């Protein structure tokens, strides 16, 4: 157990001795038992998520991004599954070399280069930071150096593209399917390793949850915060890098491919690069805030995060750029400006909503939201050892409009990326469909967790702020 990196939180108020209260209130982490619906969803995802990713990428490679044509070909027996599979590029030594170097480089940046950005960038919070209280009352420390890793990686990328020419900037696009096999190997390896680790050498045994169902434990994870050594945190590393650092590089590689194929980069490609670039940079600028989000505060590390971060995120979040390589859309100025405005408003709502909660929680309510003292609901919860904690739920600013208005902003931004691709195909719209399902499910999941955590205080909050995403609608 990594005792040296744990610390009891300062907000602790007193220890409860009531065992009944203790057992009823410590259920606020991930579930201990699996219901049939969760199990069915998990089995579905375990079986079909890798196929979905393959299908999308293959349909671009072999069918110009049409999602319908492969099905039509198969149904009319114009092609057999084996024809499609035989045309699929296989794993290559080159791709394995690129991917190994890539992951090793990101591990190196994460583990061996402590953050220096916070020393000279005003307002940036980096270096050693604390996470939230875990269900067993632990507060982990994290080395926040993602912005630095992102900057170094991108400086090297541009230095290579314009000066060194060690490799072509289209390298990612050119090896996209062989790299998919590498990403899958890592995704499965890390999820399997995390499962074995949780049985034999967990980082914090008390924060492990075993449901007894192999598939659920494999998918949703057993260990809450698996680590190797003092600083290598699986959740922080795999979620941010290699996946999110790669996101902007993948888009740049698509732009380079457009340039190579058509002699120009379209305004839609620039829009996708810029809007998604802002989202990625925002993530790294606010990496310390990310420690307080559901991924880190609630989810255990299993296939959902491990494989999802290695495969699902880099391959499906970048579909718009991939699509634009095959269909270079040139938007008229009015449409381009409209999409830019939608994307920026979405980003503004997303950022301001997250910022309001972060500011409110950091200052313990001693701040101003929209120029006024914030309104809030006092609440309490307990950790496993019966320690009682106090917290506050903000009800002013965007948090007074809806309980998850940050998701609404995120969805507006997601729609903007998709609209940049025009209306010829459905494939680039996958992102906004997926985000709508993910974030709606997340609302429900989070509220279930918060109700288990705060009990009647959460009910008071939902009465004060009755809507989830859209005031007056949902
Ligand atoms: P939030 O940042 O909204 O965090 C939810 C937590 O905040 C709750 O569990 C609760 O935690 C606390 N909370 C809830 N209501 C209040 C309130 N009124 N006042 C103060 N604290 C409150 O959710 P996420 O972690 O899901 O998302 C963070 C951001 O990341 C969002 O903007 C989302 O859009 C984005 N996101 C993007 C994804 C992507 O794939 N692109 C995926 C997931 C999220 P506590 O226990 O501390 O009270």
Coordinates of C-alpha atoms and ligand atoms in Angstrom, one line a residue:
X1 CA 0.0 0.0 0.0
X2 CA 1.4 3.4 -1.0
X3 CA 1.0 4.9 2.4
X4 CA 3.5 7.7 1.7
X5 CA 1.2 9.3 -0.9
X6 CA -2.0 9.2 1.2
X7 CA -3.3 11.8 3.6
X8 CA -6.5 12.3 5.4
X9 CA -8.5 15.2 4.1
X10 CA -8.6 18.5 6.0
X11 CA -12.3 18.8 5.7
X12 CA -12.9 15.8 8.1
X13 CA -15.1 16.9 11.0
X14 CA -15.7 13.9 13.3
X15 CA -15.8 10.2 13.7
X16 CA -19.2 8.5 13.9
X17 CA -19.6 5.4 16.0
X18 CA -22.9 4.3 14.6
X19 CA -22.4 1.1 12.7
X20 CA -25.8 1.2 11.1
X21 CA -25.1 4.7 9.6
X22 CA -21.7 3.5 8.5
X23 CA -22.8 0.5 6.5
X24 CA -25.7 2.4 4.9
X25 CA -23.5 5.3 3.8
X26 CA -20.4 3.7 2.4
X27 CA -22.1 2.5 -0.7
X28 CA -21.3 5.6 -2.7
X29 CA -18.4 4.2 -4.7
X30 CA -18.7 1.7 -7.5
X31 CA -21.4 -1.0 -7.0
X32 CA -20.6 -4.1 -4.9
X33 CA -23.3 -6.1 -6.7
X34 CA -24.2 -6.5 -10.4
X35 CA -27.7 -6.2 -11.6
X36 CA -28.8 -8.1 -14.7
X37 CA -29.0 -4.9 -16.8
X38 CA -25.5 -3.8 -16.0
X39 CA -24.2 -7.3 -16.7
X40 CA -26.1 -7.5 -20.1
X41 CA -24.7 -4.1 -21.1
X42 CA -21.2 -5.1 -20.1
X43 CA -21.3 -8.3 -22.0
X44 CA -22.6 -6.4 -25.0
X45 CA -19.8 -3.9 -24.8
X46 CA -17.1 -6.5 -24.3
X47 CA -18.3 -8.4 -27.3
X48 CA -19.2 -5.5 -29.6
X49 CA -17.1 -2.4 -28.8
X50 CA -14.0 -3.7 -30.5
X51 CA -16.1 -4.7 -33.5
X52 CA -17.7 -1.3 -33.7
X53 CA -14.3 0.4 -33.7
X54 CA -13.1 -2.0 -36.5
X55 CA -16.3 -1.4 -38.5
X56 CA -16.0 2.4 -38.5
X57 CA -12.3 2.4 -39.4
X58 CA -12.7 -0.4 -42.0
X59 CA -15.7 1.4 -43.6
X60 CA -13.5 4.4 -44.2
X61 CA -10.6 2.3 -45.5
X62 CA -12.6 0.2 -47.8
X63 CA -15.9 2.0 -48.4
X64 CA -15.1 5.7 -48.4
X65 CA -16.7 6.1 -44.9
X66 CA -20.1 4.7 -45.9
X67 CA -21.6 2.7 -43.0
X68 CA -24.3 1.3 -45.1
X69 CA -22.4 -0.1 -48.1
X70 CA -20.5 -2.9 -46.2
X71 CA -23.9 -4.2 -44.9
X72 CA -25.4 -4.0 -48.3
X73 CA -22.4 -5.9 -49.8
X74 CA -22.7 -8.6 -47.2
X75 CA -26.5 -8.9 -47.4
X76 CA -26.5 -9.1 -51.2
X77 CA -23.5 -11.5 -51.0
X78 CA -21.5 -9.3 -53.2
X79 CA -18.8 -9.7 -50.6
X80 CA -18.2 -12.2 -47.8
X81 CA -16.8 -11.3 -44.3
X82 CA -13.6 -13.0 -45.4
X83 CA -13.2 -10.6 -48.4
X84 CA -13.4 -7.6 -46.1
X85 CA -11.1 -9.2 -43.5
X86 CA -8.6 -10.2 -46.2
X87 CA -8.4 -6.6 -47.4
X88 CA -7.7 -5.3 -43.9
X89 CA -4.1 -4.3 -43.2
X90 CA -2.4 -6.6 -40.7
X91 CA -0.2 -5.8 -37.8
X92 CA 3.3 -4.7 -39.0
X93 CA 6.7 -4.4 -37.4
X94 CA 6.7 -0.7 -38.4
X95 CA 3.4 0.0 -36.6
X96 CA 4.5 -2.0 -33.5
X97 CA 7.8 0.0 -33.5
X98 CA 5.9 3.4 -33.8
X99 CA 3.4 2.5 -31.1
X100 CA 6.0 1.2 -28.7
X101 CA 8.1 4.3 -29.1
X102 CA 5.0 6.5 -28.7
X103 CA 3.8 4.9 -25.5
X104 CA 7.4 4.6 -24.0
X105 CA 7.9 8.3 -24.8
X106 CA 4.7 9.3 -23.0
X107 CA 5.6 7.1 -20.0
X108 CA 9.0 8.9 -19.9
X109 CA 7.4 12.3 -20.0
X110 CA 4.9 11.4 -17.3
X111 CA 7.3 9.6 -14.9
X112 CA 10.6 11.3 -15.4
X113 CA 10.0 15.0 -16.1
X114 CA 8.4 16.7 -13.1
X115 CA 6.2 19.7 -14.1
X116 CA 8.0 22.9 -14.8
X117 CA 5.1 24.7 -16.6
X118 CA 3.5 25.9 -13.4
X119 CA 6.7 27.7 -12.5
X120 CA 6.4 30.1 -15.3
X121 CA 2.9 30.0 -16.8
X122 CA 0.7 32.3 -14.6
X123 CA -2.6 30.7 -13.5
X124 CA -1.6 27.2 -14.5
X125 CA -2.0 24.6 -11.7
X126 CA 0.6 21.8 -12.2
X127 CA 3.1 19.9 -10.1
X128 CA 2.0 17.8 -7.2
X129 CA -1.7 18.0 -6.6
X130 CA -4.3 16.2 -4.4
X131 CA -7.2 14.1 -5.7
X132 CA -10.6 13.8 -4.0
X133 CA -11.4 11.7 -0.9
X134 CA -11.9 8.0 -1.9
X135 CA -14.6 5.9 -0.3
X136 CA -12.1 4.6 2.3
X137 CA -11.1 8.1 3.1
X138 CA -7.7 8.3 1.3
X139 CA -6.5 11.4 -0.7
X140 CA -3.9 10.5 -3.3
X141 CA -1.3 12.9 -4.6
X142 CA -0.7 13.2 -8.4
X143 CA 2.1 14.7 -10.5
X144 CA 0.3 17.0 -12.9
X145 CA 2.5 17.4 -15.9
X146 CA 0.2 16.7 -18.8
X147 CA 0.4 20.2 -20.3
X148 CA 4.1 19.9 -20.4
X149 CA 3.9 16.4 -22.1
X150 CA 1.5 17.8 -24.6
X151 CA 3.7 20.9 -25.4
X152 CA 6.9 18.8 -25.7
X153 CA 5.2 16.2 -27.9
X154 CA 3.7 18.9 -30.2
X155 CA 6.9 21.0 -30.4
X156 CA 8.7 17.8 -31.5
X157 CA 6.0 17.0 -34.0
X158 CA 6.2 20.5 -35.7
X159 CA 10.0 20.4 -35.5
X160 CA 9.9 17.1 -37.4
X161 CA 7.3 18.3 -39.9
X162 CA 9.1 21.6 -40.8
X163 CA 12.7 21.0 -40.0
X164 CA 14.0 17.5 -39.2
X165 CA 11.9 15.3 -41.6
X166 CA 12.6 12.1 -39.6
X167 CA 9.2 10.8 -40.6
X168 CA 6.2 12.0 -42.7
X169 CA 3.5 13.9 -40.8
X170 CA 1.0 11.5 -42.4
X171 CA 2.6 8.7 -40.5
X172 CA -0.4 8.1 -38.2
X173 CA -3.0 8.1 -41.1
X174 CA -0.7 5.8 -43.2
X175 CA -0.5 3.2 -40.4
X176 CA -3.9 3.7 -38.9
X177 CA -5.2 0.1 -39.1
X178 CA -1.9 -1.6 -38.1
X179 CA -1.8 0.9 -35.2
X180 CA -5.3 -0.2 -34.2
X181 CA -4.0 -3.7 -33.6
X182 CA -1.2 -2.3 -31.4
X183 CA -3.7 -0.1 -29.5
X184 CA -5.9 -3.2 -28.9
X185 CA -2.9 -5.2 -27.6
X186 CA -2.1 -2.5 -25.1
X187 CA -5.7 -2.0 -24.1
X188 CA -6.3 -5.7 -23.4
X189 CA -2.8 -6.1 -21.8
X190 CA -3.3 -3.2 -19.4
X191 CA -6.8 -4.2 -18.4
X192 CA -5.7 -7.8 -17.8
X193 CA -2.7 -6.6 -15.8
X194 CA -4.9 -4.3 -13.7
X195 CA -7.1 -7.3 -12.9
X196 CA -4.3 -9.6 -11.9
X197 CA -2.7 -6.8 -9.9
X198 CA -5.8 -6.2 -7.9
X199 CA -5.7 -9.8 -6.7
X200 CA -2.0 -10.1 -6.0
X201 CA -0.5 -6.7 -5.3
X202 CA -3.2 -4.0 -5.0
X203 CA -2.0 -0.4 -4.3
X204 CA -4.7 0.1 -1.7
X205 CA -6.5 -3.1 -0.8
X206 CA -9.3 -1.3 1.0
X207 CA -10.3 0.6 -2.2
X208 CA -10.7 -2.6 -4.2
X209 CA -14.2 -3.9 -5.0
X210 CA -14.8 -7.5 -6.0
X211 CA -18.4 -8.3 -7.2
X212 CA -17.6 -12.0 -7.8
X213 CA -18.6 -11.6 -11.4
X214 CA -15.6 -12.0 -13.6
X215 CA -16.9 -9.9 -16.5
X216 CA -18.1 -7.0 -14.4
X217 CA -14.9 -6.9 -12.5
X218 CA -12.8 -7.1 -15.7
X219 CA -14.9 -4.4 -17.4
X220 CA -15.5 -1.9 -14.5
X221 CA -12.2 -2.6 -12.7
X222 CA -11.5 -3.8 -9.2
X223 CA -8.8 -1.4 -8.0
X224 CA -9.8 2.2 -7.5
X225 CA -6.4 3.9 -8.0
X226 CA -3.9 1.3 -9.2
X227 CA -0.3 2.5 -9.2
X228 CA 3.2 1.3 -9.9
X229 CA 5.6 2.9 -7.6
X230 CA 4.9 6.3 -6.1
X231 CA 3.7 8.2 -9.1
X232 CA 2.7 6.0 -12.0
X233 CA -1.1 6.3 -11.7
X234 CA -2.9 4.1 -14.3
X235 CA -6.1 6.3 -14.5
X236 CA -4.3 9.6 -14.9
X237 CA -1.8 8.2 -17.4
X238 CA -4.1 6.1 -19.6
X239 CA -6.9 8.7 -19.7
X240 CA -4.7 11.6 -20.6
X241 CA -1.8 10.1 -22.4
X242 CA -1.4 8.3 -24.7
X243 CA -5.0 8.9 -25.8
X244 CA -5.7 12.6 -25.4
X245 CA -2.1 13.8 -26.3
X246 CA -2.5 11.7 -29.4
X247 CA -5.9 13.2 -30.3
X248 CA -4.5 16.5 -31.6
X249 CA -1.6 14.7 -33.3
X250 CA -4.0 12.3 -35.1
X251 CA -5.9 15.3 -36.4
X252 CA -2.7 17.0 -37.6
X253 CA -1.8 13.8 -39.4
X254 CA -5.2 13.9 -41.2
X255 CA -4.7 17.5 -42.1
X256 CA -1.2 16.6 -43.5
X257 CA -2.9 13.8 -45.5
X258 CA -5.4 16.1 -47.0
X259 CA -2.6 18.4 -48.0
X260 CA -0.7 15.5 -49.6
X261 CA -3.8 14.2 -51.5
X262 CA -5.5 17.4 -52.6
X263 CA -2.8 20.1 -52.3
X264 CA -4.8 22.0 -49.7
X265 CA -6.3 21.7 -46.2
X266 CA -10.0 22.5 -46.2
X267 CA -11.6 25.0 -43.8
X268 CA -13.7 22.1 -42.3
X269 CA -10.5 20.3 -41.4
X270 CA -9.1 23.4 -39.9
X271 CA -12.3 23.9 -37.9
X272 CA -12.1 20.3 -36.6
X273 CA -8.4 20.7 -35.7
X274 CA -9.0 24.1 -34.0
X275 CA -12.2 23.1 -32.0
X276 CA -10.9 19.8 -30.9
X277 CA -7.5 21.3 -30.2
X278 CA -9.1 23.8 -27.8
X279 CA -10.9 20.9 -26.1
X280 CA -7.7 18.9 -25.7
X281 CA -5.6 21.9 -24.5
X282 CA -8.4 22.8 -22.0
X283 CA -8.1 19.2 -20.7
X284 CA -4.4 19.6 -20.0
X285 CA -4.6 23.2 -18.8
X286 CA -7.2 21.9 -16.2
X287 CA -5.6 18.5 -15.5
X288 CA -5.6 19.2 -11.8
X289 CA -9.4 19.9 -12.0
X290 CA -9.7 16.6 -13.8
X291 CA -8.7 14.8 -10.5
X292 CA -12.1 15.8 -9.2
X293 CA -14.2 14.4 -12.1
X294 CA -16.1 11.1 -12.1
X295 CA -13.3 9.2 -14.0
X296 CA -10.9 9.7 -11.1
X297 CA -13.4 10.1 -8.2
X298 CA -15.7 7.2 -9.0
X299 CA -14.6 4.8 -11.7
X300 CA -12.3 1.9 -10.9
X301 CA -9.7 1.0 -13.4
X302 CA -10.7 -1.9 -15.7
X303 CA -11.3 -2.6 -19.4
X304 CA -13.8 0.3 -19.6
X305 CA -11.0 2.9 -18.9
X306 CA -7.9 0.8 -20.0
X307 CA -9.2 -0.4 -23.4
X308 CA -11.4 2.6 -23.8
X309 CA -8.5 5.1 -23.4
X310 CA -6.2 3.1 -25.7
X311 CA -8.7 2.2 -28.5
X312 CA -12.1 3.8 -28.3
X313 CA -11.0 7.4 -27.6
X314 CA -8.2 7.8 -30.2
X315 CA -10.1 5.9 -32.9
X316 CA -13.7 7.1 -32.5
X317 CA -13.2 10.7 -31.2
X318 CA -11.2 11.5 -34.3
X319 CA -13.6 10.2 -36.9
X320 CA -14.4 13.7 -38.2
X321 CA -10.8 14.3 -39.3
X322 CA -10.6 10.8 -40.8
X323 CA -13.8 11.4 -42.7
X324 CA -12.5 14.7 -44.1
X325 CA -9.5 12.9 -45.6
X326 CA -11.9 10.8 -47.7
X327 CA -14.4 13.6 -48.2
X328 CA -12.7 17.0 -48.2
X329 CA -15.6 19.4 -47.4
X330 CA -15.1 23.1 -48.2
X331 CA -17.7 25.0 -46.2
X332 CA -19.1 28.4 -47.3
X333 CA -18.0 31.2 -45.0
X334 CA -21.4 31.6 -43.4
X335 CA -21.5 27.9 -42.4
X336 CA -18.0 27.9 -41.2
X337 CA -18.6 30.9 -39.1
X338 CA -21.8 29.5 -37.7
X339 CA -20.1 26.2 -36.8
X340 CA -17.3 28.1 -35.2
X341 CA -19.7 30.2 -33.1
X342 CA -21.6 27.1 -32.0
X343 CA -18.4 25.3 -31.0
X344 CA -17.1 28.4 -29.1
X345 CA -20.4 28.9 -27.2
X346 CA -20.5 25.2 -26.4
X347 CA -16.9 25.4 -25.2
X348 CA -17.7 28.6 -23.1
X349 CA -20.6 26.9 -21.4
X350 CA -18.6 23.7 -20.8
X351 CA -15.6 25.6 -19.4
X352 CA -17.5 28.2 -17.3
X353 CA -19.8 25.5 -15.7
X354 CA -16.8 23.4 -14.8
X355 CA -14.9 26.5 -13.6
X356 CA -17.8 27.6 -11.4
X357 CA -17.9 24.3 -9.6
X358 CA -14.2 24.1 -9.3
X359 CA -13.9 27.7 -7.9
X360 CA -16.8 27.1 -5.5
X361 CA -15.3 23.9 -4.1
X362 CA -11.7 25.2 -4.0
X363 CA -12.7 28.3 -2.0
X364 CA -15.3 26.4 0.1
X365 CA -17.9 28.8 -1.2
X366 CA -15.9 32.0 -0.5
X367 CA -16.1 33.3 -4.0
X368 CA -18.4 35.1 -6.4
X369 CA -20.5 33.4 -9.1
X370 CA -21.8 35.9 -11.7
X371 CA -20.8 38.7 -9.4
X372 CA -22.8 37.4 -6.4
X373 CA -22.1 35.3 -3.3
X374 CA -23.0 31.7 -4.3
X375 CA -26.1 29.9 -3.1
X376 CA -25.6 26.3 -2.1
X377 CA -27.0 23.3 -0.2
X378 CA -25.0 22.0 2.8
X379 CA -24.5 18.2 2.7
X380 CA -22.6 15.5 4.5
X381 CA -21.4 11.9 3.8
X382 CA -19.3 9.2 5.4
X383 CA -16.3 7.1 4.4
X384 CA -15.9 3.4 5.3
X385 CA -14.2 4.1 8.6
X386 CA -17.3 6.1 9.8
X387 CA -15.6 9.5 9.4
X388 CA -18.2 12.1 8.6
X389 CA -17.4 14.8 6.0
X390 CA -19.2 18.0 5.1
X391 CA -19.5 19.4 1.6
X392 CA -21.6 21.8 -0.4
X393 CA -23.7 21.6 -3.6
X394 CA -23.7 24.8 -5.7
X395 CA -27.1 26.1 -6.8
X396 CA -26.2 29.3 -8.5
X397 CA -24.6 30.3 -11.8
X398 CA -25.0 27.5 -14.5
X399 CA -25.4 25.0 -11.6
X400 CA -28.7 26.8 -10.8
X401 CA -29.9 26.3 -14.5
X402 CA -29.4 22.5 -14.6
X403 CA -27.5 19.8 -12.7
X404 CA -25.2 19.0 -15.5
X405 CA -25.0 22.1 -17.7
X406 CA -21.3 21.3 -18.3
X407 CA -22.5 18.3 -20.3
X408 CA -24.9 20.5 -22.3
X409 CA -21.9 22.7 -23.4
X410 CA -19.9 19.6 -24.2
X411 CA -22.7 18.3 -26.5
X412 CA -23.0 21.7 -28.3
X413 CA -19.2 21.5 -29.0
X414 CA -19.6 17.9 -30.2
X415 CA -22.3 18.8 -32.6
X416 CA -20.1 21.6 -34.0
X417 CA -17.3 19.1 -34.9
X418 CA -19.8 16.9 -36.7
X419 CA -21.6 19.7 -38.6
X420 CA -18.2 20.7 -40.0
X421 CA -18.3 17.5 -42.1
X422 CA -21.5 18.3 -43.9
X423 CA -24.5 16.0 -44.3
X424 CA -23.4 13.5 -46.9
X425 CA -22.6 10.6 -44.5
X426 CA -23.7 9.6 -41.0
X427 CA -20.3 8.4 -39.9
X428 CA -18.9 11.7 -38.6
X429 CA -22.1 12.2 -36.6
X430 CA -21.3 9.1 -34.5
X431 CA -19.5 11.4 -32.0
X432 CA -22.5 13.5 -31.1
X433 CA -24.8 10.4 -30.8
X434 CA -22.2 8.6 -28.7
X435 CA -21.6 11.7 -26.4
X436 CA -25.4 12.1 -26.0
X437 CA -25.7 8.5 -24.8
X438 CA -22.5 8.7 -22.7
X439 CA -23.4 11.9 -21.0
X440 CA -27.1 11.1 -20.4
X441 CA -26.0 7.8 -18.9
X442 CA -23.4 9.6 -16.9
X443 CA -26.0 12.0 -15.5
X444 CA -28.0 9.0 -14.2
X445 CA -24.9 7.2 -13.0
X446 CA -23.6 10.3 -11.2
X447 CA -26.9 11.1 -9.6
X448 CA -27.3 7.5 -8.4
X449 CA -23.8 7.8 -6.8
X450 CA -24.6 11.3 -5.3
X451 CA -27.8 10.1 -3.9
X452 CA -26.0 7.1 -2.2
X453 CA -23.4 9.5 -1.0
X454 CA -25.5 12.5 0.3
X455 CA -28.9 10.8 0.9
X456 CA -31.6 13.4 1.8
X457 CA -29.3 16.3 1.1
X458 CA -29.1 15.2 -2.5
X459 CA -32.9 15.2 -2.6
X460 CA -33.0 18.8 -1.4
X461 CA -30.6 19.7 -4.2
X462 CA -32.6 18.0 -6.9
X463 CA -35.7 19.8 -5.6
X464 CA -33.8 23.1 -5.8
X465 CA -32.4 22.4 -9.3
X466 CA -35.0 20.1 -11.0
X467 CA -33.5 19.7 -14.5
X468 CA -30.5 17.7 -15.6
X469 CA -29.4 19.0 -19.0
X470 CA -31.9 21.5 -20.4
X471 CA -33.9 23.8 -18.2
X472 CA -37.6 23.1 -18.7
X473 CA -37.0 20.1 -20.8
X474 CA -34.9 17.3 -19.2
Ligands
LIG1 P1 -18.8 16.7 -13.1 O1 -17.5 17.5 -13.3 O2 -20.1 17.5 -13.3 O3 -18.7 16.0 -11.7 C1 -19.8 15.5 -11.1 C2 -19.5 15.5 -9.6 O4 -19.5 16.9 -9.1 C3 -20.5 14.9 -8.7 O5 -20.3 13.5 -8.6 C4 -20.4 15.6 -7.4 O6 -19.2 15.0 -6.8 C5 -20.0 17.0 -7.8 N1 -21.2 17.8 -8.0 C6 -22.4 17.6 -8.6 N2 -23.2 18.6 -8.5 C7 -22.6 19.6 -7.8 C8 -22.9 20.9 -7.4 N3 -24.1 21.4 -7.7 N4 -22.0 21.6 -6.8 C9 -20.8 21.1 -6.5 N5 -20.4 19.8 -6.8 C10 -21.3 19.1 -7.5 O7 -18.9 15.5 -14.1 P2 -17.9 14.6 -14.9 O8 -16.7 14.2 -14.1 O9 -18.7 13.5 -15.6 O10 -17.5 15.6 -16.1 C11 -16.5 16.6 -16.1 C12 -16.4 17.2 -17.5 O11 -15.8 16.3 -18.4 C13 -17.8 17.5 -18.1 O12 -17.8 18.8 -18.6 C14 -18.0 16.5 -19.1 O13 -18.8 17.1 -20.2 C15 -16.6 16.1 -19.6 N6 -16.6 14.7 -20.0 C16 -16.1 14.5 -21.3 C17 -16.0 13.2 -21.7 C18 -15.5 12.9 -23.1 O14 -15.4 11.7 -23.4 N7 -15.3 13.9 -24.0 C19 -16.4 12.0 -20.9 C20 -16.9 12.4 -19.6 C21 -16.9 13.7 -19.2 P3 -18.9 15.1 -5.2 O15 -18.8 13.7 -4.8 O16 -17.5 15.8 -5.2 O17 -20.0 15.9 -4.6

